[in-house]
XYZ file of C-alpha atoms in Angstrom:
462
model
C -53.291 48.900 37.114
C -53.856 45.203 36.394
C -55.772 46.114 33.222
C -52.853 48.225 31.982
C -50.409 45.432 32.786
C -52.567 42.861 31.001
C -52.849 45.060 27.901
C -49.081 45.582 27.947
C -48.611 41.792 28.011
C -50.921 41.407 25.034
C -49.159 44.195 23.118
C -45.634 42.916 23.789
C -46.650 39.333 23.003
C -48.262 40.439 19.733
C -45.161 42.312 18.601
C -43.002 39.364 19.666
C -45.095 36.998 17.543
C -44.891 39.366 14.569
C -41.104 39.654 14.768
C -40.688 35.904 15.205
C -42.916 35.349 12.164
C -40.675 37.736 10.213
C -37.753 35.499 11.248
C -35.829 38.002 13.311
C -33.274 36.454 15.648
C -35.508 34.675 18.207
C -33.021 34.946 21.079
C -32.846 38.712 20.697
C -36.587 39.169 20.233
C -37.594 37.046 23.239
C -34.939 38.431 25.584
C -35.688 42.036 24.644
C -39.448 41.465 25.046
C -38.921 39.848 28.445
C -36.717 42.700 29.665
C -39.297 45.248 28.474
C -42.026 43.513 30.497
C -39.775 43.260 33.558
C -39.093 46.996 33.231
C -42.806 47.787 32.955
C -43.452 45.688 36.070
C -40.920 47.850 37.933
C -42.270 51.150 36.615
C -45.878 50.208 37.415
C -44.781 48.894 40.837
C -46.465 45.542 40.176
C -43.582 43.289 41.145
C -40.107 44.214 42.388
C -37.092 42.871 40.559
C -35.364 40.525 42.987
C -32.319 38.698 41.633
C -30.698 36.251 44.040
C -27.775 38.636 44.517
C -28.939 42.242 43.931
C -26.357 44.701 42.607
C -27.866 47.757 44.310
C -28.903 49.279 40.973
C -32.194 48.555 39.200
C -30.515 48.863 35.798
C -27.807 46.357 36.658
C -30.355 44.106 38.369
C -32.055 43.633 34.991
C -28.779 42.392 33.555
C -28.238 40.300 36.693
C -31.506 38.479 35.957
C -30.124 37.492 32.551
C -26.864 36.316 34.136
C -28.633 34.244 36.792
C -30.950 32.732 34.196
C -27.916 31.621 32.189
C -26.225 30.172 35.276
C -29.394 28.410 36.387
C -29.952 26.839 32.981
C -26.352 25.758 32.558
C -26.330 24.096 35.967
C -29.631 22.314 35.319
C -31.129 21.486 31.938
C -28.551 23.422 29.907
C -25.648 21.097 30.658
C -27.842 18.052 30.077
C -29.031 19.367 26.708
C -25.482 20.243 25.666
C -24.118 16.802 26.563
C -26.929 15.077 24.665
C -26.365 17.362 21.676
C -22.647 16.619 21.796
C -23.338 12.890 22.046
C -25.667 13.014 19.022
C -22.950 14.812 17.025
C -20.398 12.219 18.170
C -22.695 9.341 17.123
C -23.064 10.890 13.672
C -19.310 11.424 13.379
C -18.395 7.806 14.179
C -21.305 6.522 12.015
C -22.967 4.762 14.949
C -26.253 6.354 13.866
C -25.890 4.790 10.418
C -25.172 1.429 12.037
C -28.365 1.724 14.100
C -30.412 2.537 11.006
C -28.857 -0.353 9.072
C -29.527 -2.835 11.888
C -33.091 -1.587 12.373
C -34.194 -1.819 8.765
C -34.508 -5.621 8.623
C -36.708 -6.193 11.690
C -38.645 -3.026 10.867
C -38.974 -3.885 7.178
C -42.760 -4.142 7.547
C -42.912 -0.488 8.537
C -41.208 0.596 5.309
C -44.646 0.229 3.738
C -46.310 1.948 6.708
C -43.782 4.489 8.004
C -46.436 6.716 9.585
C -47.693 3.783 11.617
C -44.161 3.298 12.973
C -43.957 7.000 13.781
C -47.308 6.936 15.566
C -46.384 3.883 17.661
C -43.476 5.949 18.996
C -45.953 8.088 20.951
C -47.195 5.532 23.538
C -43.732 3.953 23.807
C -42.252 7.369 24.506
C -44.947 8.111 27.073
C -43.993 4.971 28.984
C -40.353 6.075 28.903
C -41.408 9.547 30.044
C -42.658 8.064 33.310
C -39.169 6.722 34.063
C -37.341 9.755 32.610
C -39.499 12.745 33.665
C -37.638 15.430 31.707
C -39.311 16.466 28.465
C -36.202 17.960 26.869
C -34.003 15.140 28.170
C -36.199 12.333 26.866
C -36.818 14.188 23.607
C -33.095 14.455 22.925
C -32.515 10.824 23.901
C -35.166 9.823 21.356
C -33.534 12.080 18.761
C -30.305 10.150 19.328
C -31.935 6.717 19.127
C -35.372 6.697 17.464
C -35.230 9.732 15.150
C -32.691 8.315 12.646
C -34.662 5.067 12.433
C -37.925 6.883 11.682
C -36.258 9.033 9.028
C -34.667 5.889 7.582
C -38.122 4.305 7.322
C -39.247 7.191 5.141
C -40.988 9.848 7.222
C -39.907 13.476 7.142
C -37.733 15.064 9.778
C -40.679 17.150 10.994
C -42.864 14.062 11.367
C -40.183 12.212 13.336
C -39.697 15.197 15.647
C -43.451 15.730 15.919
C -44.113 12.272 17.373
C -41.085 12.585 19.666
C -42.576 15.804 21.056
C -45.953 14.052 21.362
C -44.315 11.354 23.491
C -43.844 14.002 26.206
C -47.350 15.466 26.014
C -48.523 14.363 29.427
C -46.624 15.167 32.613
C -47.620 11.935 34.288
C -46.143 9.462 36.710
C -44.907 9.846 40.298
C -41.656 11.549 39.250
C -43.252 14.527 37.504
C -43.082 17.907 39.260
C -46.553 18.789 37.979
C -47.905 15.472 39.255
C -46.402 16.177 42.681
C -48.064 19.600 42.873
C -51.411 18.306 41.584
C -51.401 15.428 44.076
C -50.579 17.826 46.906
C -53.410 20.164 45.898
C -56.034 17.413 46.088
C -54.526 15.707 49.139
C -53.328 12.457 47.570
C -49.991 10.724 47.139
C -48.266 10.971 43.759
C -48.861 7.286 43.024
C -52.547 7.394 44.008
C -53.148 10.486 41.858
C -51.361 8.864 38.913
C -53.375 5.629 39.096
C -56.823 6.921 40.037
C -56.959 10.159 38.045
C -54.199 10.540 35.447
C -54.264 7.119 33.791
C -58.064 6.935 33.203
C -57.887 10.260 31.343
C -54.502 9.874 29.644
C -55.157 6.449 28.075
C -58.188 7.388 25.901
C -56.664 10.780 25.107
C -53.483 9.058 23.901
C -55.515 7.072 21.358
C -56.963 10.326 20.024
C -53.496 11.916 19.988
C -52.101 8.989 17.976
C -54.936 9.170 15.448
C -54.703 12.927 14.961
C -50.903 12.950 14.683
C -51.022 10.070 12.181
C -53.337 11.858 9.751
C -51.890 15.315 10.388
C -48.293 14.251 9.688
C -49.223 12.220 6.640
C -51.201 15.141 5.210
C -48.455 17.717 5.709
C -45.726 15.395 4.418
C -47.707 14.776 1.234
C -48.320 18.493 0.887
C -44.626 19.245 1.353
C -43.627 16.460 -1.055
C -45.910 17.903 -3.717
C -44.414 21.358 -3.194
C -40.873 20.023 -3.505
C -41.559 17.496 -6.262
C -39.039 19.175 -8.528
C -36.334 18.861 -5.849
C -36.713 15.145 -5.099
C -33.168 14.250 -6.067
C -31.779 16.725 -3.533
C -34.283 16.132 -0.799
C -32.522 16.444 2.584
C -35.256 14.588 4.458
C -33.377 11.260 4.503
C -29.857 12.021 5.709
C -29.328 8.545 7.129
C -28.581 5.680 4.793
C -29.540 2.049 5.387
C -26.428 0.821 3.525
C -23.889 -0.911 5.744
C -21.468 1.606 7.276
C -17.731 0.947 7.388
C -17.719 0.150 11.119
C -18.596 -2.905 13.236
C -22.362 -3.187 13.570
C -22.032 -3.449 17.348
C -21.668 0.356 17.186
C -25.462 0.371 16.691
C -25.797 -0.164 20.447
C -24.161 3.159 21.250
C -26.992 5.576 20.278
C -29.454 3.686 22.495
C -27.010 3.056 25.360
C -27.860 6.211 27.399
C -31.592 5.517 27.203
C -31.047 1.879 28.159
C -28.959 2.931 31.175
C -31.588 5.393 32.387
C -34.316 2.761 32.143
C -32.174 0.055 33.756
C -31.247 2.209 36.755
C -34.588 3.996 37.090
C -36.009 3.839 40.644
C -39.384 2.988 39.097
C -37.952 -0.166 37.531
C -36.435 -1.118 40.890
C -33.834 -3.650 39.732
C -31.214 -2.610 42.277
C -31.383 -2.484 46.066
C -30.218 -0.115 47.348
C -31.113 1.899 44.216
C -28.408 3.390 41.998
C -29.116 7.030 41.165
C -28.247 7.957 37.580
C -29.182 11.251 35.946
C -29.233 11.989 32.228
C -25.940 13.893 32.109
C -24.080 11.113 33.929
C -25.598 8.514 31.588
C -24.478 10.544 28.562
C -20.916 10.979 29.838
C -20.612 7.298 30.763
C -21.898 6.328 27.305
C -19.422 8.741 25.732
C -16.478 7.083 27.474
C -17.722 3.623 26.477
C -18.048 4.883 22.896
C -14.471 6.159 22.956
C -13.321 2.671 23.962
C -15.243 1.274 20.963
C -13.659 3.823 18.628
C -10.190 3.167 20.039
C -10.541 -0.601 19.611
C -11.819 -0.136 16.061
C -9.240 2.395 14.837
C -6.335 1.246 17.048
C -5.073 4.784 16.675
C -4.988 7.227 19.591
C -4.844 10.287 17.318
C -7.964 9.249 15.376
C -9.778 8.419 18.600
C -9.151 11.825 20.141
C -9.884 13.557 16.827
C -13.293 11.860 16.909
C -13.683 13.027 20.516
C -13.492 16.653 19.345
C -16.819 16.244 17.534
C -18.485 15.889 20.942
C -17.214 19.290 22.092
C -18.173 20.914 18.796
C -21.652 19.432 19.135
C -21.936 20.831 22.670
C -20.916 24.271 21.429
C -23.398 24.220 18.570
C -26.216 23.239 20.921
C -25.261 26.007 23.347
C -25.331 28.619 20.585
C -28.604 27.494 19.030
C -30.591 25.793 21.802
C -29.473 26.808 25.299
C -29.391 30.520 24.458
C -32.929 30.273 23.073
C -34.132 28.485 26.212
C -32.603 31.253 28.353
C -34.258 33.952 26.232
C -37.586 32.093 26.458
C -37.314 31.904 30.250
C -36.706 35.651 30.476
C -39.772 36.210 28.276
C -41.773 33.942 30.594
C -40.526 35.850 33.661
C -41.675 39.071 32.020
C -45.205 37.721 31.541
C -45.362 36.509 35.141
C -43.972 39.794 36.519
C -46.836 41.739 34.900
C -49.393 39.393 36.474
C -50.466 37.868 33.164
C -51.556 34.540 34.673
C -53.349 36.173 37.615
C -55.230 38.452 35.226
C -56.340 35.514 33.083
C -57.678 33.697 36.146
C -59.423 36.807 37.455
C -61.157 37.619 34.173
C -62.170 33.999 33.614
C -63.927 33.704 36.978
C -66.054 36.794 36.297
C -67.542 35.891 32.913
C -70.669 34.308 34.400
C -70.353 30.749 33.071
C -71.288 27.463 34.740
C -68.709 25.521 36.723
C -67.947 23.053 33.932
C -67.790 25.838 31.327
C -65.359 27.832 33.479
C -63.238 24.708 33.981
C -63.156 24.160 30.210
C -62.179 27.801 29.666
C -59.446 27.454 32.299
C -58.051 24.378 30.544
C -57.877 26.241 27.224
C -56.333 29.281 28.907
C -53.592 27.274 30.603
C -52.952 25.463 27.295
C -52.437 28.843 25.593
C -50.417 30.162 28.545
C -48.056 27.189 28.278
C -47.678 27.915 24.555
C -46.786 31.533 25.308
C -44.455 30.785 28.198
C -42.875 27.669 26.703
C -43.207 25.809 29.987
C -45.864 23.477 31.307
C -44.401 23.755 34.806
C -44.455 27.566 34.861
C -48.038 27.695 33.621
C -49.375 25.077 36.039
C -47.363 26.293 39.036
C -48.881 29.751 38.460
C -52.455 28.465 38.140
C -52.332 25.384 40.369
C -52.468 26.797 43.921
C -55.609 28.789 43.017
C -57.588 25.809 41.731
C -58.850 24.087 44.927
C -60.386 27.370 46.138
C -61.985 28.075 42.758
C -63.327 24.505 42.585
C -64.890 24.958 46.031
C -66.598 28.182 44.912
C -67.991 26.369 41.868
C -69.196 23.408 43.944
C -66.871 20.960 42.208
C -64.328 18.465 43.612
C -60.765 19.821 43.471
C -59.478 17.107 41.123
C -62.095 18.042 38.507
C -60.197 21.296 37.936
C -56.678 20.248 38.850
C -56.460 17.188 36.566
C -57.431 18.697 33.167
C -55.425 21.853 33.831
C -52.333 19.904 34.843
C -52.457 17.865 31.628
C -53.399 20.902 29.504
C -50.267 22.709 30.670
C -47.936 19.969 29.462
C -49.860 19.649 26.177
C -49.460 23.367 25.496
C -45.697 22.994 25.875
C -45.555 20.736 22.787
C -47.143 23.482 20.672
C -44.781 26.227 21.836
C -41.878 27.279 19.584
C -40.008 28.502 22.668
C -40.491 25.375 24.822
C -37.289 23.648 25.900
C -38.127 20.333 24.259
C -39.204 21.911 20.951
C -36.143 24.149 20.796
C -33.812 21.310 21.806
C -34.957 18.568 19.435
C -35.461 20.977 16.540
C -32.029 22.523 17.097
C -30.201 19.191 17.184
C -32.039 17.955 14.065
C -31.591 21.226 12.173
C -35.304 22.067 11.901
C -37.084 25.345 12.676
C -38.777 25.263 16.116
C -41.566 27.413 14.695
C -42.261 24.898 11.917
C -42.291 22.047 14.425
C -44.679 23.914 16.743
C -46.957 24.677 13.787
C -46.937 21.003 12.805
C -48.044 20.027 16.324
C -50.683 22.702 16.902
C -53.655 21.299 14.967
C -53.627 17.767 16.448
C -52.989 19.210 19.903
C -56.002 21.512 19.674
C -58.145 18.512 18.735
C -56.628 16.489 21.566
C -57.199 19.156 24.220
C -60.832 19.530 23.148
C -61.295 15.758 23.464
C -59.565 15.712 26.853
C -61.848 18.435 28.215
C -65.018 16.857 26.804
C -64.156 13.321 27.935
C -63.146 14.457 31.416
C -66.353 16.329 32.143
C -68.612 13.745 30.488
C -67.149 11.009 32.703
C -66.894 13.206 35.811
C-alpha cells in the first residue's frame, strides 16, 4: 500500500508542477492537488481525516480542513503577513519609502558602483536579524519594507533584492527557532549549546559560500535579463523608487525601518529591559502604523487627508490576503496531502534500504529533506516529519546523533528558500509584485551549490 501511496504522491506532484508551469491559478492547483491526496489517503485507509471539529461526514470534513487551515493561518502568520503588507502599502502611499531611499543614497553612494556587493552584504546582516526575529516570512517582509527599496534604488533588479532577502532566512538558527529547539531536544542539548557548538561552526563557512554563489548568480541573471530587455530600457519597471527628494519631511525615512528597530530593541536576546517586554511582529507593525499616522497628521494638518492615507493600509492588507495568504493556505493543504499519504515516511524507508555507507546515507537524507522542503514549502514541516527518526537511524549507522540531525535541520530551511509555495517566497514576492516561481528559480542554483558544500564540509570536519 505504501508503494501505491508513494507513486500517487509522485503523480500528483508531477501534474501539479506541470500546471503551475503552465501558469494556472496556483491557489486552485495546490488546493485541489492537496484535497485529492487527502481523499486518496482516506480511500486507501492510510491516514484518517481528523479535523479539530469533525462534521460527522467525510465529504464535509474535507471542506472543514480547508476552513481550519484558513482560520489557523489568519490567527498566526496570516494576520502578521497582512499587517506587514498593509504597512508596506501605507509607506509607499505616504512616500516614506522614497524618503528612505533618498536618505540612504548618500552614505551608500559607494555601493552605486557595486550594487551586487551591497545586495550580498544583506545576507549575513539578515541572518543576524533572523536570530532575534525567528519568523522567515515576518523578517522577509520587514526587509521588503526597509531594505528592498534601498537595494532597488542602488541599481539591482527586484528579483535580486528579493533573492538576497530570502537568503537571509536560509538557516533556522538561534535559540528561538522551532527547528533548533527540536534538533537540540533530539541530541539532548539545550538550544543555546546546540546553537554555539554545532550550528555556528557549520553555518559560518556555508554563509560565505552562499554569499559568493548568490553574488555571481544574481549578477549573471540580471545581465541576461537586461540584454533580453535592452529595447525596453526606457520603460524598465525594475527601479520604481526614485532617489530624488520626495515632497515630505525626510524624518519620514525612519518609518519604514521603525518596526524592525522595535523588534530588535525589545528582543529577549538583546536583553535591554528587565523584566523583558514582549513584542511580536503584528504589535510592532500596528504601533508603527499609529506613529506613522501621527507623522502624516502633523505634516498635512488635515484630518480628512490623514484618514484617506490610512485607507491605503487596509487596501494593502486586502491585496496581500488575496494574493499571499490564500496561496499559503493552499500550499499548506498541499503539504498536508503529501504527509497524509506517507510521502516523508516512504522517502526515509527507501533511503535506508539502498545499501550505502553511513555518511552516504546521511548525504542522501540531507538532499531528500532539501527537496521535501521545496515540495512542501515548509522547513518546519519537513524537519518535524524527519527529525524524530534521526537519532535511531544514526545509532543504526554507528554515527553520533548530531551528525545526522544538524545537516538535515539546516537543509530543511534551505529548501524552503527554493520553494515557490513557501510562505516567505510567496509573501515577499507578492508584496513586491514578482512571480514566486521566478524568485524560486532564481534561488535554486546557488542553493544547490550551497547544500552540496554544507554536506561535504560537515562530513569532512566530522
